[in-house]
Coordinates of C-alpha atoms in Angstrom, one line a residue:
M1 CA 1.1 -4.3 8.5
I2 CA 0.3 -7.7 7.3
P3 CA -0.3 -9.2 10.8
V4 CA -2.6 -6.4 11.7
L5 CA -4.4 -6.7 8.4
A6 CA -4.8 -10.5 8.9
T7 CA -6.2 -9.9 12.4
L8 CA -8.8 -7.4 11.1
I9 CA -9.8 -9.6 8.2
S10 CA -10.2 -12.7 10.4
E11 CA -12.3 -10.8 12.9
A12 CA -14.5 -9.3 10.2
A13 CA -14.9 -12.5 8.2
G14 CA -17.5 -14.0 10.5
P15 CA -18.1 -17.7 10.0
A16 CA -15.6 -18.1 7.1
P17 CA -12.2 -16.7 8.2
A18 CA -10.2 -19.2 6.1
K19 CA -11.9 -18.0 2.9
A20 CA -11.3 -14.4 3.8
M21 CA -7.6 -15.1 4.6
G22 CA -7.3 -16.9 1.2
W23 CA -8.7 -13.9 -0.6
Q24 CA -6.3 -11.6 1.3
A25 CA -3.3 -13.8 0.4
A26 CA -4.3 -14.0 -3.2
S27 CA -4.7 -10.2 -3.4
A28 CA -1.3 -9.6 -1.8
N29 CA 0.4 -12.0 -4.2
L30 CA -1.4 -10.4 -7.2
G31 CA -0.3 -6.9 -6.0
Q32 CA 3.3 -8.1 -5.7
A33 CA 3.2 -9.6 -9.2
I34 CA 1.7 -6.4 -10.7
A35 CA 4.2 -4.2 -8.9
A36 CA 7.1 -6.3 -10.2
T37 CA 5.8 -6.3 -13.7
A38 CA 5.2 -2.5 -13.7
T39 CA 8.7 -1.9 -12.3
G40 CA 10.2 -4.0 -15.0
A41 CA 8.3 -2.2 -17.7
L42 CA 9.3 1.2 -16.3
F43 CA 12.9 0.1 -16.0
G44 CA 12.8 -1.1 -19.6
A45 CA 11.4 2.2 -20.8
W46 CA 13.9 4.4 -19.0
Q47 CA 16.2 3.0 -16.4
P48 CA 15.8 5.8 -13.8
L49 CA 12.0 5.9 -14.1
P50 CA 11.1 3.4 -11.3
F51 CA 13.3 5.4 -8.9
V52 CA 11.8 8.7 -10.1
A53 CA 8.3 7.3 -9.7
A54 CA 9.1 6.0 -6.2
A55 CA 10.5 9.4 -5.2
A56 CA 7.4 11.1 -6.5
L57 CA 5.1 8.7 -4.5
L58 CA 7.2 9.2 -1.4
G59 CA 7.1 13.0 -1.8
A60 CA 3.3 12.9 -2.3
G61 CA 3.0 10.8 0.9
A62 CA 5.2 13.1 2.8
A63 CA 3.2 16.1 1.6
A64 CA -0.1 14.4 2.6
A65 CA 1.3 13.5 6.0
A66 CA 2.4 17.1 6.6
L67 CA -1.1 18.4 5.6
L68 CA -2.9 16.0 7.8
S69 CA -0.5 16.7 10.7
A70 CA -1.0 20.5 10.3
R71 CA -4.8 20.0 10.2
N72 CA -4.7 17.8 13.3
M73 CA -2.5 20.3 15.2
S74 CA -4.8 23.2 14.4
A75 CA -7.9 21.2 15.3
T76 CA -6.5 20.4 18.8
V77 CA -5.3 23.9 19.7

């Protein structure tokens, strides 16, 4: 995903691709830091909580994918 994102950012950046890539790298690093902090806080609150939260997010993603797939299948038939 990151190489594809980097390509899209550099193509859309116009005359300043290095600046755009710097912003993208900074955003990615900030996201990783926030995720690690949140996971640590959740784990400190209740040890299974990060895993329960991850399972809930995966379930929501699977449900959304199933709905989108069903809509696309009915639209093409």
